Amino acid sequence: MPEFLQRTWRQIAAGLPRGTNLPECDWARRHGGIMFVLWAHAAGIFLWLLLRDHDPLHAVIEGGVLSVAALLASRPHAGRRFRATAACLGLLTSSGILVHLSGGYIEMHFHFFVMVPLMALYQDWVVFLAAIAFVVLHHGTVGVLDPGQVYNHPAAWASPWKWAAIHGGFVLATSVVSCITWRLSELASDAAAASAQRFRDLVQSLDAVVWEADPTMERFTFVSRQAEEVFGISSTRWQEEPGFWPRMIHPEDRDQTLAAYDACVRGAGDNQFAYRVVAPAGRVFNVSDIVHVVRDEQGVARLLRGVTVDATRLRTLEGQLRQSQKMEAIGRLAAGVAHDFNNLLSVIIGRAEMLRTDDPVVRRALALISSAGKRAAALTRQLLAFGRQQVLQPRVLDMSEVVRGLAPMLRRLVREDIELSIEASAAGHVEADPVQVEQVVLNLIVNASDAMPEGGRLTVEVADVDLAGRPDGRRVGAPPGRYVALRVTDTGVGMDDATLANIFEPFFTTKEVGKGTGLGLATVYGIVTQSAGDIRVDSVPGRGTTFTIYLPRVERPLAAPAPAVAPAHSLTGTETVLLVEDELDVRALLQDVLAEQGYRVLAASSPADALRILADTSHSIDLLITDVVMPGMNGIALAERLVEQRPDTKVLYMTGHSHDVVVGLGALKGSLLLQKPFTPTDLTTRVREALGVSAPSARGL
């Protein structure tokens, strides 16, 4: 076929109806209309013959033919195409009967021109072509062989071929018009179906319930299928049970919510509502509604259309955010006072230990002062740990080895009526401060033991896990990845939701007065979050609690063990030490302690003072002891200046500030760090370590 003809045919075919099946509801509606017309023809012809000719047999025969066609077209188990063809042929048969009964005055093609557009409503080529073939054969065959049966004009009888051609043109024109109508109907149906599908896809894919109800919210006329996915309630139940949704509203919120809806319907209130509902299973949801009121011409509310969103997770996240902000504020407060407090504690503890006396009363008083100072220092460290502000000294650890190493201590820590089980099977490594990790384990064990006053079973597990998906139930929400999990499970009293919401707050405790500070779990929270980990707590009143700590897995090998601390008899020395400390009392304490141990001490009150001393002395300086945070220049920058001039000088840093402050000032480059407050023994021990280090220590930062 030439290209021109192929292109022309493609254009014609593109404009022809596709003949696709109608949706069942549309087809049934159209078929019902055509059947009404067919039965009307059958009844009309029967009555006409009966009243005009008074011949019952003739009326039954003519009307019966159409009735048979109508009955065939009404068979419920027959296919759509069969029923449509029967209906169309019945209508065309009625056209022939009308020609016959009218004596030729009602020509068949006039009736046919009316019937073909009706037949095109079926949008079925078989039905349509069968109807056209019926008329063409009737006009082309009967109209030529016996013109009087088709035409009522003498000229047609004289020239049947001519009149057949004329009527054929009319038939063709009617068929073309019917095809155009058919095609337009298809396009309209497709557009309506596409629009409806878009609406369904949009409504059904929303993570919300879309609904339509009467103004009283008593009866719903539409509910999207998300009702079952979100709330576990089928949309059918919403629509079939009057008053179902108002009954689901939480009793404490019901009156207020219904009043808000009533105000919205009256046009006197907002169209957004937040309230709680109780699902049939007893689960409480926080929901948020956005409502549109459809009104009639008089402004009276006719129906409501709305969207209901499950806001439970959002409310939970909002609560977690407020909790996080509150804890962050407390942590900042702790970090803000820690520096000055640690300086004071250093002086108190140091001076108390330096005073030596044989008087037992004074010695006992000094011991109490030193003990109280150390307890205050421990309390400060706990506050800094909670606020994620402590200075960490992370190393690559085997969590299983840490727990196994603590096993003897843990067995002594728990009471005899508690069965302790340790299952440490994790092979992965974590990077964390070993002292802080041990503190996490001990705090969780102590809390678990206290939760079992009548004894029980305490299980400690270490395992490799992979976290994926949403962090439901986890307090921090660490990203998906590979973790090592520390799980501590007890069979104790458990906790309710109100307690769970506050367990990580500092000074919150369920223990009686005088037992604990309420900082154990707060410390755990701070250590874990600062170590880029996560926490999950599962608890049921009366059935026990499980704390699960997740720390990120690392692929690096284990760190080398820390160097041993020098024995007490070797803490003296004769080296020259440059001491830089801006706090007078702390500087005087350090100077006295070092001088008592035999060191030559050059004391400076500021980095500028230290640089002047450095310029004025020709003696070698073996060790620089400097505070990290000072006015004008920080200790890290001072150390860099000094080491440039005297590369052999060792450096020991001191700080009472938080981890973020120290790290923010620069890298410590492997030098040792002494955290305030400290005792004279801590100071002299770390001085010997610093002087004896020839390479960056594994314990440096």
PDB file of C-alpha atoms in Angstrom, residues 109 112-113 116 132 135-136 139 164-177:
ATOM      1  CA  HIS A 109     -34.761   4.522   6.902  1.00  0.00           C
ATOM      2  CA  PHE A 112     -33.340   3.807  11.218  1.00  0.00           C
ATOM      3  CA  PHE A 113     -31.849   7.305  11.336  1.00  0.00           C
ATOM      4  CA  VAL A 116     -28.536   4.127  14.858  1.00  0.00           C
ATOM      5  CA  ILE A 132     -25.955  -1.192   9.463  1.00  0.00           C
ATOM      6  CA  VAL A 135     -30.508  -1.853   6.801  1.00  0.00           C
ATOM      7  CA  VAL A 136     -28.114  -2.101   3.846  1.00  0.00           C
ATOM      8  CA  HIS A 139     -32.581  -1.398   1.200  1.00  0.00           C
ATOM      9  CA  ALA A 164     -31.306   2.675  -3.175  1.00  0.00           C
ATOM     10  CA  ALA A 165     -28.208   4.796  -3.873  1.00  0.00           C
ATOM     11  CA  ILE A 166     -29.885   7.912  -2.452  1.00  0.00           C
ATOM     12  CA  HIS A 167     -30.911   6.105   0.711  1.00  0.00           C
ATOM     13  CA  GLY A 168     -27.502   4.469   0.912  1.00  0.00           C
ATOM     14  CA  GLY A 169     -26.009   7.961   1.049  1.00  0.00           C
ATOM     15  CA  PHE A 170     -28.337   8.807   3.907  1.00  0.00           C
ATOM     16  CA  VAL A 171     -27.411   5.596   5.683  1.00  0.00           C
ATOM     17  CA  LEU A 172     -23.712   6.383   5.221  1.00  0.00           C
ATOM     18  CA  ALA A 173     -24.163   9.929   6.513  1.00  0.00           C
ATOM     19  CA  THR A 174     -26.099   8.723   9.521  1.00  0.00           C
ATOM     20  CA  SER A 175     -23.447   6.101  10.230  1.00  0.00           C
ATOM     21  CA  VAL A 176     -20.662   8.717  10.045  1.00  0.00           C
ATOM     22  CA  VAL A 177     -22.549  11.047  12.374  1.00  0.00           C
TER      23      VAL A 177
END
